[in-house]
Short mmCIF file of C-alpha atoms in Angstrom, two decimals:
data_model
loop_
_atom_site.label_atom_id
_atom_site.label_comp_id
_atom_site.label_asym_id
_atom_site.label_seq_id
_atom_site.Cartn_x
_atom_site.Cartn_y
_atom_site.Cartn_z
CA MET A 1371 -109.21 -25.48 54.67
CA VAL A 1372 -109.08 -29.31 54.63
CA PHE A 1373 -106.79 -31.18 52.28
CA ALA A 1374 -108.43 -33.86 50.13
CA ASP A 1375 -107.67 -37.31 51.45
CA ARG A 1376 -108.43 -39.51 48.48
CA HIS A 1377 -106.30 -42.63 48.21
CA GLY A 1378 -103.75 -42.27 45.45
CA ALA A 1379 -104.59 -38.66 44.75
CA SER A 1380 -101.68 -36.73 43.30
CA LEU A 1381 -100.15 -33.78 45.09
CA ALA A 1382 -101.81 -31.39 42.64
CA GLU A 1383 -105.22 -32.96 43.23
CA ARG A 1384 -104.85 -32.81 46.98
CA LEU A 1385 -103.78 -29.18 46.79
CA ARG A 1386 -106.63 -28.36 44.44
CA GLY A 1387 -108.99 -29.77 47.03
CA ALA A 1388 -107.67 -27.07 49.36
CA GLY A 1389 -108.24 -24.31 46.82
CA VAL A 1390 -104.56 -24.23 45.81
CA VAL A 1391 -103.35 -24.44 42.19
CA TRP A 1392 -100.03 -26.23 41.56
CA ILE A 1393 -98.04 -25.33 38.44
CA GLU A 1394 -94.51 -25.79 37.19
CA THR A 1395 -92.38 -22.99 35.78
CA ASP A 1396 -88.77 -22.51 34.70
CA ASP A 1397 -86.42 -19.89 36.16
CA THR A 1398 -87.52 -17.30 33.59
CA GLY A 1399 -91.15 -17.56 34.64
CA ASN A 1400 -92.38 -19.50 31.62
CA SER A 1401 -95.15 -21.84 32.72
CA LEU A 1402 -94.20 -25.42 31.77
CA ARG A 1403 -97.45 -27.07 32.75
CA SER A 1404 -100.28 -27.12 35.23
CA TYR A 1405 -100.84 -30.44 36.94
CA ILE A 1406 -104.61 -30.37 36.52
CA ASP A 1407 -105.91 -29.68 33.03
CA HIS A 1408 -109.61 -30.26 33.33
CA PRO A 1409 -111.68 -28.12 30.95
CA LYS A 1410 -114.19 -27.32 33.72
CA ASP A 1411 -111.62 -26.33 36.33
CA TRP A 1412 -112.22 -22.58 36.18
CA LEU A 1413 -109.65 -21.71 38.88
CA VAL A 1414 -106.81 -23.42 36.99
CA HIS A 1415 -107.88 -21.69 33.79
CA LEU A 1416 -108.03 -18.35 35.60
CA ILE A 1417 -104.43 -18.81 36.73
CA VAL A 1418 -102.70 -20.30 33.69
CA ARG A 1419 -104.55 -18.29 31.00
CA SER A 1420 -104.23 -14.84 32.58
CA ARG A 1421 -101.65 -12.55 30.98
CA MET A 1422 -101.47 -10.62 34.24
CA PHE A 1423 -100.59 -13.80 36.13
CA ARG A 1424 -97.92 -14.79 33.64
CA ALA A 1425 -96.27 -11.38 33.98
CA ALA A 1426 -96.39 -11.65 37.78
CA LEU A 1427 -94.92 -15.17 37.62
CA LYS A 1428 -91.99 -13.95 35.52
CA ARG A 1429 -91.17 -11.28 38.10
CA ALA A 1430 -91.36 -13.76 40.96
CA ALA A 1431 -89.21 -16.37 39.16
CA THR A 1432 -86.51 -13.76 38.60
CA GLN A 1433 -86.46 -13.08 42.36
CA TRP A 1434 -86.29 -16.80 43.20
CA SER A 1435 -83.38 -17.31 40.82
CA ALA A 1436 -81.54 -14.38 42.39
CA GLN A 1437 -82.14 -15.79 45.88
CA ARG A 1438 -80.77 -19.17 44.85
CA ALA A 1439 -77.73 -17.60 43.14
CA THR A 1440 -76.79 -15.50 46.19
CA GLY A 1441 -77.40 -18.22 48.76
CA GLY A 1442 -80.56 -16.62 50.09
CA ALA A 1443 -83.40 -18.57 51.64
CA PHE A 1444 -85.33 -20.29 48.82
CA GLY A 1445 -89.03 -20.88 49.30
CA MET A 1446 -90.00 -17.45 50.64
CA LEU A 1447 -93.53 -16.31 49.91
CA SER A 1448 -94.02 -13.89 47.04
CA GLU A 1449 -97.03 -11.63 46.55
CA PRO A 1450 -96.69 -9.97 43.14
CA LEU A 1451 -100.30 -8.77 43.23
CA SER A 1452 -102.42 -7.95 46.27
CA GLY A 1453 -104.10 -11.18 47.39
CA LEU A 1454 -102.16 -13.39 44.94
CA VAL A 1455 -99.57 -15.46 46.85
CA LEU A 1456 -96.96 -17.67 45.19
CA ILE A 1457 -95.02 -20.36 47.07
CA PRO A 1458 -92.00 -21.91 45.27
CA LEU A 1459 -91.75 -25.39 46.73
CA ARG A 1460 -88.95 -27.26 45.04
CA SER A 1461 -86.18 -26.66 42.57
CA HIS A 1462 -85.07 -29.32 40.09
CA SER A 1463 -84.00 -29.82 36.49
CA SER A 1464 -86.82 -30.04 33.97
CA ASP A 1465 -86.95 -32.50 31.09
CA ALA A 1466 -85.39 -29.84 28.88
CA GLY A 1467 -82.50 -29.36 31.28
CA ALA A 1468 -83.62 -25.94 32.57
CA ARG A 1469 -84.09 -25.12 36.24
CA ALA A 1470 -87.73 -25.71 37.14
CA TYR A 1471 -89.85 -24.78 40.12
CA GLY A 1472 -93.04 -26.22 41.49
CA VAL A 1473 -95.25 -23.32 42.52
CA ALA A 1474 -98.35 -23.32 44.72
CA VAL A 1475 -100.72 -20.46 43.91
CA LEU A 1476 -103.12 -19.03 46.52
CA VAL A 1477 -105.87 -16.53 45.69
CA LEU A 1478 -106.79 -14.84 48.98
CA ASP A 1479 -110.17 -13.40 49.84
CA GLU A 1480 -108.82 -9.85 49.68
CA ALA A 1481 -108.24 -10.30 45.91
CA LEU A 1482 -112.00 -9.75 45.57
CA THR A 1483 -111.75 -6.18 46.84
CA SER A 1484 -108.21 -5.19 45.81
CA GLY A 1485 -108.87 -5.34 42.07
CA THR A 1486 -106.53 -8.30 41.56
CA LEU A 1487 -109.32 -10.75 40.68
CA ARG A 1488 -110.73 -8.37 38.10
CA LEU A 1489 -107.29 -7.98 36.47
CA LEU A 1490 -106.75 -11.74 36.40
CA CYS A 1491 -110.16 -12.34 34.86
CA GLU A 1492 -109.64 -9.67 32.22
CA GLY A 1493 -106.29 -11.24 31.29
CA ALA A 1494 -107.89 -14.70 31.05
CA GLU A 1495 -111.03 -13.41 29.28
CA LEU A 1496 -113.27 -14.79 32.02
CA ASP A 1497 -116.36 -13.29 33.66
CA SER A 1498 -115.15 -11.76 36.95
CA THR A 1499 -118.64 -11.88 38.49
CA PHE A 1500 -118.94 -15.61 37.77
CA ILE A 1501 -115.44 -16.35 39.10
CA ALA A 1502 -116.01 -14.24 42.23
CA SER A 1503 -119.23 -16.08 43.07
CA HIS A 1504 -117.55 -19.48 42.68
CA LEU A 1505 -114.52 -18.45 44.74
CA THR A 1506 -116.75 -17.15 47.50
CA ALA A 1507 -118.83 -20.34 47.49
CA GLU A 1508 -115.72 -22.55 47.57
CA GLY A 1509 -114.21 -20.61 50.44
CA MET A 1510 -111.11 -18.53 49.87
CA PRO A 1511 -108.10 -18.60 52.23
CA THR A 1512 -107.50 -15.50 54.35
CA ARG A 1513 -104.19 -13.82 55.06
CA ARG A 1514 -104.21 -15.33 58.54
CA GLU A 1515 -104.16 -18.81 56.96
CA VAL A 1516 -101.23 -18.18 54.61
CA VAL A 1517 -98.46 -19.15 57.03
CA ARG A 1518 -100.25 -22.37 58.01
CA LEU A 1519 -100.95 -23.30 54.38
CA HIS A 1520 -97.34 -22.50 53.47
CA ALA A 1521 -96.01 -24.95 56.05
CA PHE A 1522 -98.39 -27.80 55.23
CA VAL A 1523 -98.08 -27.40 51.47
CA ARG A 1524 -94.30 -27.62 51.78
CA ALA A 1525 -94.62 -30.74 53.88
CA LEU A 1526 -96.96 -32.40 51.38
CA ALA A 1527 -94.65 -31.47 48.50
CA ALA A 1528 -91.70 -33.01 50.32
CA CYS A 1529 -93.64 -36.22 50.93
CA ASP A 1530 -94.65 -36.43 47.28
CA ALA A 1531 -91.19 -35.65 45.89
CA GLU A 1532 -89.28 -38.12 48.02
CA ARG A 1533 -91.88 -40.92 47.95
CA VAL A 1534 -91.45 -41.35 51.69
CA ASP A 1535 -93.49 -43.85 53.68
CA GLY A 1536 -96.19 -42.87 56.17
CA ASN A 1537 -93.88 -42.64 59.17
CA ALA A 1538 -91.34 -40.43 57.42
CA CYS A 1539 -94.13 -38.25 56.10
CA GLY A 1540 -95.44 -37.90 59.63
CA GLU A 1541 -92.01 -36.76 60.78
CA GLN A 1542 -91.88 -34.17 58.02
CA LEU A 1543 -95.32 -32.91 58.94
CA SER A 1544 -94.18 -32.71 62.56
CA THR A 1545 -91.16 -30.68 61.49
CA ALA A 1546 -93.38 -28.44 59.37
CA TRP A 1547 -95.62 -27.89 62.37
CA GLU A 1548 -92.60 -27.03 64.52
CA GLU A 1549 -91.47 -24.50 61.91
CA LEU A 1550 -95.00 -23.12 61.63
CA HIS A 1551 -95.24 -22.72 65.41
CA LEU A 1552 -91.85 -20.99 65.53
CA LEU A 1553 -92.68 -18.57 62.73
CA HIS A 1554 -96.15 -17.91 64.16
CA SER A 1555 -94.61 -17.01 67.54
CA LEU A 1556 -91.97 -14.87 65.88
CA ILE A 1557 -94.33 -13.00 63.56
CA GLY A 1558 -97.04 -12.61 66.18
CA GLY A 1559 -94.61 -11.01 68.64
CA LEU A 1560 -93.17 -8.44 66.27
CA GLU A 1561 -94.42 -5.03 65.29
CA MET A 1562 -93.25 -2.67 62.58
CA SER A 1563 -92.05 -0.34 65.30
CA SER A 1564 -90.01 -3.01 67.11
CA GLY A 1565 -86.74 -1.71 65.67
CA PRO A 1566 -83.75 -3.86 64.66
CA ARG A 1567 -82.82 -4.86 68.21
CA GLY A 1568 -86.39 -5.86 69.02
CA VAL A 1569 -86.59 -7.98 65.87
CA LEU A 1570 -83.30 -9.76 66.61
CA THR A 1571 -84.09 -10.29 70.29
CA LYS A 1572 -87.43 -11.92 69.50
CA ALA A 1573 -85.84 -14.09 66.79
CA CYS A 1574 -83.11 -15.34 69.15
CA GLU A 1575 -85.51 -16.05 72.00
CA GLU A 1576 -87.98 -18.00 69.88
CA LEU A 1577 -85.31 -19.94 67.96
CA GLY A 1578 -83.39 -20.87 71.11
CA ALA A 1579 -86.53 -22.02 72.90
CA THR A 1580 -87.71 -24.12 69.94
CA LEU A 1581 -84.36 -25.86 69.39
CA GLN A 1582 -83.49 -26.01 73.11
CA SER A 1583 -80.12 -24.45 72.36
CA GLY A 1584 -77.61 -23.40 74.97
CA TRP A 1585 -77.04 -20.18 73.10
CA THR A 1586 -78.47 -18.25 70.17
CA GLY A 1587 -77.21 -15.01 68.71
CA ALA A 1588 -77.82 -12.59 65.87
CA TRP A 1589 -75.44 -10.01 64.47
CA ILE A 1590 -76.16 -7.20 62.01
CA ALA A 1591 -73.37 -5.25 60.31
CA ASP A 1592 -73.01 -1.51 60.81
CA ALA A 1593 -73.35 0.31 57.49
CA ARG A 1594 -70.85 2.90 58.75
CA GLY A 1595 -68.17 0.31 59.47
CA GLY A 1596 -68.66 -0.05 63.23
CA GLU A 1597 -68.79 -3.30 65.17
CA GLY A 1598 -72.45 -3.82 64.37
CA THR A 1599 -75.40 -4.86 66.52
CA ALA A 1600 -75.09 -8.14 68.42
CA VAL A 1601 -78.04 -9.65 70.29
CA VAL A 1602 -77.50 -12.82 72.31
CA SER A 1603 -79.50 -15.29 74.34
CA GLY A 1604 -77.97 -17.94 76.59
CA SER A 1605 -74.33 -18.75 77.27
CA ILE A 1606 -72.60 -16.48 74.78
CA SER A 1607 -71.37 -12.91 75.00
CA PRO A 1608 -71.83 -10.29 72.27
CA ASN A 1609 -68.07 -10.13 71.67
CA ALA A 1610 -67.83 -13.92 71.40
CA LEU A 1611 -70.68 -13.92 68.88
CA ARG A 1612 -68.95 -11.24 66.80
CA ALA A 1613 -65.76 -13.29 66.79
CA TYR A 1614 -67.64 -16.41 65.72
CA VAL A 1615 -69.54 -14.83 62.82
CA ALA A 1616 -66.32 -13.13 61.69
CA ARG A 1617 -64.88 -16.61 61.15
CA LEU A 1618 -67.89 -17.56 59.04
CA GLY A 1619 -67.07 -14.75 56.63
CA LYS A 1620 -69.08 -15.12 53.43
CA SER A 1621 -70.12 -18.72 54.00
CA SER A 1622 -73.53 -19.99 53.02
CA ALA A 1623 -75.95 -21.35 55.59
CA GLY A 1624 -74.68 -24.56 57.11
CA ILE A 1625 -73.70 -26.62 60.14
CA PHE A 1626 -70.32 -25.62 61.49
CA GLY A 1627 -67.91 -26.76 64.16
CA SER A 1628 -68.15 -25.27 67.63
CA ASP A 1629 -65.88 -22.52 68.88
CA ALA A 1630 -64.67 -22.45 72.48
CA ARG A 1631 -64.45 -18.67 72.32
CA ALA A 1632 -68.18 -18.60 71.67
CA ASN A 1633 -68.84 -20.74 74.74
CA ALA A 1634 -70.13 -23.38 72.33
CA SER A 1635 -67.50 -26.04 72.86
CA ARG A 1636 -70.04 -28.87 72.76
CA GLY A 1637 -71.85 -30.01 69.64
CA THR A 1638 -72.17 -28.18 66.36
CA VAL A 1639 -73.56 -24.80 65.35
CA ALA A 1640 -76.31 -24.07 62.81
CA ALA A 1641 -75.89 -20.66 61.22
CA ALA A 1642 -77.55 -18.78 58.37
CA PRO A 1643 -76.78 -15.42 56.77
CA ILE A 1644 -79.35 -12.63 56.72
CA PHE A 1645 -79.72 -11.23 53.22
CA GLN A 1646 -81.21 -7.96 52.04
CA ARG A 1647 -81.29 -7.03 48.38
CA GLY A 1648 -78.78 -9.77 47.58
CA ARG A 1649 -76.25 -8.63 50.17
CA CYS A 1650 -75.33 -10.38 53.43
CA ILE A 1651 -76.00 -7.95 56.27
CA GLY A 1652 -75.64 -10.32 59.22
CA TRP A 1653 -75.97 -13.81 60.70
CA ILE A 1654 -78.17 -15.85 63.01
CA ALA A 1655 -76.45 -18.75 64.76
CA THR A 1656 -77.39 -21.25 67.47
CA GLY A 1657 -75.50 -24.03 69.21
CA ASP A 1658 -74.94 -26.27 72.24
CA ARG A 1659 -78.26 -28.12 72.05
CA LYS A 1660 -79.46 -29.42 75.39
CA VAL A 1661 -81.09 -32.56 73.94
CA GLY A 1662 -79.86 -35.71 72.19
CA ASP A 1663 -76.26 -35.75 71.01
CA ARG A 1664 -76.13 -31.93 70.98
CA GLU A 1665 -75.52 -32.01 67.23
CA MET A 1666 -77.38 -29.79 64.78
CA SER A 1667 -79.01 -31.48 61.78
CA SER A 1668 -80.54 -30.33 58.51
CA VAL A 1669 -83.87 -30.06 60.33
CA GLU A 1670 -82.50 -27.49 62.79
CA LEU A 1671 -80.64 -25.69 60.01
CA LYS A 1672 -83.86 -25.39 58.04
CA LEU A 1673 -85.48 -23.58 60.97
CA VAL A 1674 -82.49 -21.25 61.33
CA VAL A 1675 -82.58 -20.41 57.60
CA SER A 1676 -86.33 -19.78 57.78
CA VAL A 1677 -85.96 -17.47 60.78
CA ALA A 1678 -83.11 -15.62 59.05
CA GLY A 1679 -85.31 -15.06 56.00
CA HIS A 1680 -88.22 -13.71 58.02
CA ALA A 1681 -85.89 -11.61 60.18
CA ALA A 1682 -84.54 -10.00 57.00
CA ILE A 1683 -88.06 -9.00 55.98
CA PHE A 1684 -88.87 -7.57 59.38
CA LEU A 1685 -85.54 -5.70 59.57
CA GLU A 1686 -86.22 -4.08 56.23
CA ASN A 1687 -89.78 -3.21 57.27
CA ALA A 1688 -88.51 -1.82 60.59
CA ARG A 1689 -85.99 0.34 58.72
CA LEU A 1690 -88.64 1.64 56.35
CA PHE A 1691 -91.02 2.27 59.26
CA ALA A 1692 -88.32 4.19 61.15
CA ASP A 1693 -87.48 6.28 58.07
CA LEU A 1694 -91.15 7.05 57.49
CA ASP A 1695 -91.73 7.85 61.15
CA ASP A 1696 -88.68 10.14 61.26
CA ALA A 1697 -89.88 11.97 58.16
CA PHE A 1698 -93.40 12.28 59.59
CA VAL A 1699 -92.25 13.55 62.98
CA GLY A 1700 -89.74 15.84 61.28
CA THR A 1701 -92.52 17.40 59.23
CA LEU A 1702 -94.61 17.90 62.36
CA ALA A 1703 -91.61 19.41 64.16
CA ALA A 1704 -91.05 21.88 61.32
CA LEU A 1705 -94.71 22.89 61.47
CA VAL A 1706 -94.82 23.44 65.23
CA ASN A 1707 -91.47 25.23 65.16
CA ALA A 1708 -93.00 27.68 62.69
CA ILE A 1709 -95.85 28.25 65.14
CA ASP A 1710 -93.54 28.58 68.16
CA ALA A 1711 -91.32 30.99 66.22
CA LYS A 1712 -94.11 33.59 66.11
CA ASP A 1713 -92.85 34.59 69.54
CA PRO A 1714 -89.08 34.37 70.22
CA TYR A 1715 -89.86 33.49 73.82
CA THR A 1716 -91.89 30.39 72.94
CA ARG A 1717 -89.35 29.12 70.41
CA GLY A 1718 -88.60 25.48 71.17
CA HIS A 1719 -91.49 25.20 73.65
CA SER A 1720 -93.22 22.33 71.87
CA GLN A 1721 -89.96 20.39 71.46
CA ARG A 1722 -89.25 20.72 75.19
CA VAL A 1723 -92.78 19.74 76.19
CA ALA A 1724 -92.60 16.71 73.88
CA ALA A 1725 -89.27 15.57 75.37
CA LEU A 1726 -90.49 16.01 78.96
CA ALA A 1727 -93.78 14.21 78.30
CA ARG A 1728 -91.96 11.30 76.63
CA ASP A 1729 -89.52 11.00 79.56
CA LEU A 1730 -92.46 10.98 81.97
CA ALA A 1731 -94.21 8.27 79.93
CA ILE A 1732 -91.08 6.13 80.11
CA LYS A 1733 -90.77 6.77 83.86
CA HIS A 1734 -94.43 5.74 84.24
CA GLY A 1735 -93.68 2.42 82.52
CA THR A 1736 -95.57 2.77 79.26
CA SER A 1737 -94.55 0.78 76.19
CA ALA A 1738 -92.13 2.23 73.65
CA GLU A 1739 -94.99 2.82 71.20
CA GLU A 1740 -97.10 4.60 73.84
CA ALA A 1741 -94.13 6.78 74.78
CA ARG A 1742 -93.66 7.63 71.09
CA LEU A 1743 -97.30 8.70 70.80
CA VAL A 1744 -96.99 10.87 73.92
CA HIS A 1745 -93.91 12.49 72.37
CA VAL A 1746 -95.79 13.26 69.14
CA ALA A 1747 -98.79 14.56 71.10
CA GLY A 1748 -96.48 16.87 73.05
CA LEU A 1749 -94.97 18.06 69.81
CA VAL A 1750 -98.33 19.12 68.35
CA HIS A 1751 -100.20 20.01 71.55
CA ASP A 1752 -100.32 23.72 70.66
CA ILE A 1753 -100.93 23.34 66.93
CA GLY A 1754 -104.40 24.82 67.45
CA LYS A 1755 -102.76 28.20 68.11
CA ILE A 1756 -102.45 28.51 64.35
CA GLY A 1757 -106.15 29.44 64.49
CA VAL A 1758 -105.68 32.10 67.20
CA SER A 1759 -104.95 35.73 66.36
CA GLU A 1760 -101.26 36.58 66.52
CA ALA A 1761 -102.14 39.80 68.34
CA ILE A 1762 -103.59 37.72 71.19
CA LEU A 1763 -100.71 35.23 71.24
CA LEU A 1764 -98.08 38.00 71.43
CA LYS A 1765 -99.95 40.33 73.79
CA PRO A 1766 -97.57 41.12 76.69
CA GLY A 1767 -100.20 42.14 79.21
CA LYS A 1768 -103.30 40.60 80.72
CA LEU A 1769 -105.85 39.18 78.30
CA THR A 1770 -109.43 40.46 78.18
CA PRO A 1771 -112.23 37.95 78.84
CA GLU A 1772 -112.93 37.77 75.10
CA GLU A 1773 -109.25 37.17 74.34
CA ARG A 1774 -109.09 34.48 77.03
CA VAL A 1775 -112.05 32.69 75.42
CA ALA A 1776 -110.29 32.83 72.04
CA ILE A 1777 -107.02 31.39 73.31
CA ASN A 1778 -108.84 28.71 75.31
CA GLU A 1779 -110.18 27.41 72.01
CA HIS A 1780 -106.75 26.28 70.79
CA PRO A 1781 -106.97 22.66 72.11
CA GLU A 1782 -110.27 22.13 70.27
CA ILE A 1783 -108.93 23.82 67.13
CA GLY A 1784 -105.90 21.55 67.28
CA TYR A 1785 -108.14 18.51 67.60
CA ARG A 1786 -110.16 19.55 64.53
CA ILE A 1787 -106.98 20.12 62.51
CA LEU A 1788 -105.56 16.67 63.32
CA LYS A 1789 -108.62 14.43 63.62
CA ASP A 1790 -108.69 13.47 59.93
CA VAL A 1791 -105.04 12.34 59.87
CA PRO A 1792 -105.15 8.55 60.49
CA GLN A 1793 -101.54 8.40 61.72
CA LEU A 1794 -102.39 10.87 64.51
CA ALA A 1795 -105.42 9.08 65.94
CA GLY A 1796 -103.39 8.07 69.01
CA VAL A 1797 -102.42 11.66 69.89
CA LEU A 1798 -105.82 13.37 69.70
CA GLY A 1799 -106.66 12.91 73.38
CA GLY A 1800 -103.41 14.54 74.45
CA VAL A 1801 -103.95 17.52 72.15
CA ARG A 1802 -107.62 18.05 73.01
CA HIS A 1803 -107.41 17.75 76.79
CA HIS A 1804 -103.97 19.02 77.86
CA HIS A 1805 -105.55 21.98 79.69
CA GLU A 1806 -107.95 19.89 81.79
CA ARG A 1807 -107.26 19.76 85.55
CA TRP A 1808 -107.35 16.76 87.85
CA ASP A 1809 -110.10 18.41 89.95
CA GLY A 1810 -112.26 19.14 86.88
CA THR A 1811 -111.83 22.93 86.86
CA GLY A 1812 -109.70 23.08 83.71
CA TYR A 1813 -110.88 24.09 80.27
CA GLY A 1814 -111.77 22.11 77.23
CA HIS A 1815 -114.49 19.73 78.37
CA GLY A 1816 -114.30 19.92 82.15
CA LEU A 1817 -112.97 16.39 82.53
CA ALA A 1818 -111.61 15.25 85.89
CA GLY A 1819 -109.39 12.49 87.29
CA THR A 1820 -108.81 9.43 85.16
CA ASP A 1821 -111.44 10.58 82.67
CA ILE A 1822 -108.66 12.79 81.32
CA PRO A 1823 -106.52 10.78 78.86
CA ILE A 1824 -103.22 9.89 80.49
CA SER A 1825 -101.27 11.46 77.62
CA ALA A 1826 -103.06 14.77 78.31
CA ARG A 1827 -102.21 14.52 82.02
CA MET A 1828 -98.55 14.00 81.13
CA ILE A 1829 -98.51 16.91 78.67
CA ALA A 1830 -100.22 19.15 81.24
CA LEU A 1831 -97.30 18.62 83.63
CA ALA A 1832 -94.68 19.19 80.95
CA ASP A 1833 -96.50 22.22 79.51
CA THR A 1834 -96.92 23.91 82.89
CA PHE A 1835 -93.32 23.21 83.88
CA ASP A 1836 -91.87 24.69 80.68
CA ALA A 1837 -94.19 27.70 80.81
CA MET A 1838 -93.02 28.49 84.35
CA CYS A 1839 -89.33 27.99 83.55
CA SER A 1840 -89.41 30.00 80.30
CA SER A 1841 -88.97 33.76 80.18
CA ARG A 1842 -91.56 36.02 78.61
CA THR A 1843 -91.47 39.68 77.57
CA TYR A 1844 -93.28 40.58 80.79
CA ARG A 1845 -91.46 38.26 83.24
CA LYS A 1846 -88.35 36.19 83.75
CA GLY A 1847 -88.54 32.41 83.92
CA ARG A 1848 -88.40 30.80 87.35
CA PRO A 1849 -85.51 28.57 88.43
CA ILE A 1850 -86.15 24.86 87.94
CA SER A 1851 -85.98 24.11 91.67
CA GLU A 1852 -88.55 26.80 92.47
CA THR A 1853 -90.85 25.58 89.70
CA LEU A 1854 -90.70 21.99 90.94
CA SER A 1855 -91.43 23.12 94.48
CA GLU A 1856 -94.47 25.11 93.38
CA MET A 1857 -95.82 22.32 91.18
CA GLY A 1858 -95.33 19.79 93.96
CA LYS A 1859 -98.15 21.52 95.87
CA GLN A 1860 -100.68 20.92 93.09
CA GLY A 1861 -101.07 17.15 93.27
CA GLY A 1862 -104.74 16.18 93.39
CA THR A 1863 -105.91 19.64 92.31
CA GLN A 1864 -104.24 20.64 89.05
CA PHE A 1865 -102.23 17.48 88.39
CA ASP A 1866 -102.53 13.70 88.59
CA PRO A 1867 -100.81 13.03 91.96
CA VAL A 1868 -99.11 9.81 90.79
CA LEU A 1869 -97.72 11.35 87.63
CA LEU A 1870 -96.67 14.45 89.55
CA ARG A 1871 -94.53 12.40 91.94
CA GLN A 1872 -92.88 10.71 88.97
CA PHE A 1873 -92.35 14.02 87.19
CA LEU A 1874 -90.57 15.47 90.21
CA THR A 1875 -87.95 12.69 89.97
CA LEU A 1876 -87.11 13.15 86.26
CA ASP A 1877 -83.53 13.83 85.20
CA LEU A 1878 -83.79 17.36 83.80
CA THR A 1879 -80.24 17.68 82.48
CA GLY A 1880 -81.33 17.38 78.87
CA TYR A 1881 -84.20 19.79 79.44
CA SER A 1882 -81.86 22.40 80.92
CA GLU A 1883 -79.68 22.21 77.81
CA MET A 1884 -82.71 22.59 75.53
CA LEU A 1885 -83.95 25.56 77.58
CA ALA A 1886 -80.54 27.27 77.45
CA ALA A 1887 -80.44 26.82 73.68
CA GLY A 1888 -83.91 28.36 73.41
CA VAL A 1889 -82.84 31.38 75.48
CA LYS A 1890 -79.88 31.96 73.15
CA GLU A 1891 -82.18 31.80 70.11
CA ALA A 1892 -84.61 34.23 71.74
CA MET A 1893 -81.81 36.69 72.50
CA ALA A 1894 -80.54 36.39 68.93
CA GLY A 1895 -84.07 36.99 67.66
CA ASP A 1896 -84.37 40.12 69.82
CA ALA A 1897 -81.05 41.40 68.50
CA ASP A 1898 -82.14 40.84 64.90
CA SER A 1899 -85.43 42.63 65.55
CA SER A 1900 -83.60 45.60 67.11
CA GLN A 1901 -81.30 45.89 64.10
CA GLU A 1902 -84.26 45.81 61.71
CA THR A 1903 -86.00 48.50 63.76
CA ARG A 1904 -82.93 50.74 63.66
CA ARG A 1905 -82.55 50.25 59.91
CA ALA A 1906 -86.22 51.09 59.39
CA ALA A 1907 -85.81 54.26 61.47
#
C-alpha cells in the first residue's frame, strides 16, 4: 500500500489513495460526515450507506467513549465485523459541541470470504459482485498490514491536525515507526499459550530495549487478594516494583517522579495502567533512561500506554486460552479415566503416564508448548482401548494369538478416533506409535530409531515404567528401583538411549504419590466389588 503523494491533498484524499476511508462520528456512533463525497466513489458509499456498518460504528463508538472515561488507552483497533477494522485517530469537540472522532476504516481481504462484504453491500443496496471485483482489482490490505497501516495513518493524522512543518512531521513518522517496530516485536514474540508471565516478560524486555531504560517492570493484581505477579527487567526488584505501583494507586497514565526504593533515583518514570473490562488490573512502568537527560517525555509515555493496551489484550486472550485448554484437557481426562476405570488396577494409569512423559519432555529441553502436547498425548495414548473387547482387557492370564492381535490394534484405533479433531493434530504421532521399539521390532508400523516420533518414544518409556510398577490381578508391581534397573538395560533396543538416560534421572516423588493414590483406589474398588458379590449371593 502506497500513500498518495499529491501536493496539497487532504488527509482524507491521501488515505483514500491507500484504500482507507476516513469519516467523522460522534461518541454515540452517529456519522457526522465523510471527507470524500464523490458520487462515483463506491467504497465510500459502501461504508457510509450501509446499515450494517452504521450499527457496527455505534458499538465501536460506545467502547471508545468507555475507554476514554476510564482512562484506558484511546486509539485501539476495533473489529466489529470480521475483516472490517476501525481506527479512532483523534478526539475533539465537533461544531455542535459533542465529542467527535476521526475514524479510519479498513476493509481487509478476508471480508470477501467471511461474509462481511456481502452484509455491507446488502445494507448499502450495492451489488456485492461488482464491489468485490473492484476491491480485488484495487488491492485490499491484509491482516499482516494492519499494524503498519495503523501506525502510519496515526502519524499522518497527527501531521494534518497540528499543521506541523516537514521536519516535525518527519519526527512524528519516526516515532510512529519506533512504536510500530516495538509492537511488531512484541506481538510477533507472543503466543496465545504464553501465559501471563510470558506476556509480561516479553512486554518488559521489548519496552526496556526500545526506550533504553535502566529498568522496566509490570505488575498484575491477584484476583484472590495476594501480592500479585511482578515481572521485572533491569535494576529493580519485584518487591521494589510492587512498592512503586502501590504509590501510583488509581492514577492515570503519566510521567511520575522517581523512587529511590525502586532503584530509579535518576530521571522520571513513565507508567500506564493495564485495563480489562474497564477495571485496572495492573501497571507497566519504566525509568532511569540511559540516554539524554534521563527524563521521560510524552513520546516515551505514548509507547508505554500502547504496550499496556496490547498487553491487556494478550493477557485476556491468554486467560481465555488457559481456561479453554483446561476445559479441553479436563474433558479428555474424564474420558480416559472412564476407560482406565474398567480395571481397578489400571485406574490412574493414563494420568501417571502423561505426567511422566511431560516431565521427560521438560528434562529433554522441549518448549512449554511441546511439553504440553506430550502431556496430552500421554493422557490419551490408550484411548484406542475403547474399541477392544473388555473381556480381553480384563483377562488375567496369557492372551491367545488372536487376542494379542486385537489388543495390538489399540494404537491405530486411537489414531482413527482422534485424527479428525483439529486440536489434537499434535498428539497423533504419540498415540499411534507409542508401542514401537527403537530397534524396529515393536508393533504398529515397525518404525525404528528417530523415525519414531519423539513424543511416542517418551510415552513408551513412561508407559513401560508405569506398567512395571503397577500391580495387576496376576502379579504385584515391582519396586521403582528394580524397574529403573531393568529398563536401564534396554537402551538402544527397546528405548531411545538418550531419552532413557534422561528418564532414569527424573524426580519420581510426584509419581510415587500418584501411584500410592491409585493403589488405594484399586483396593477400595476391590472392597466394593466384594460387598456387591456378597449381597448378590
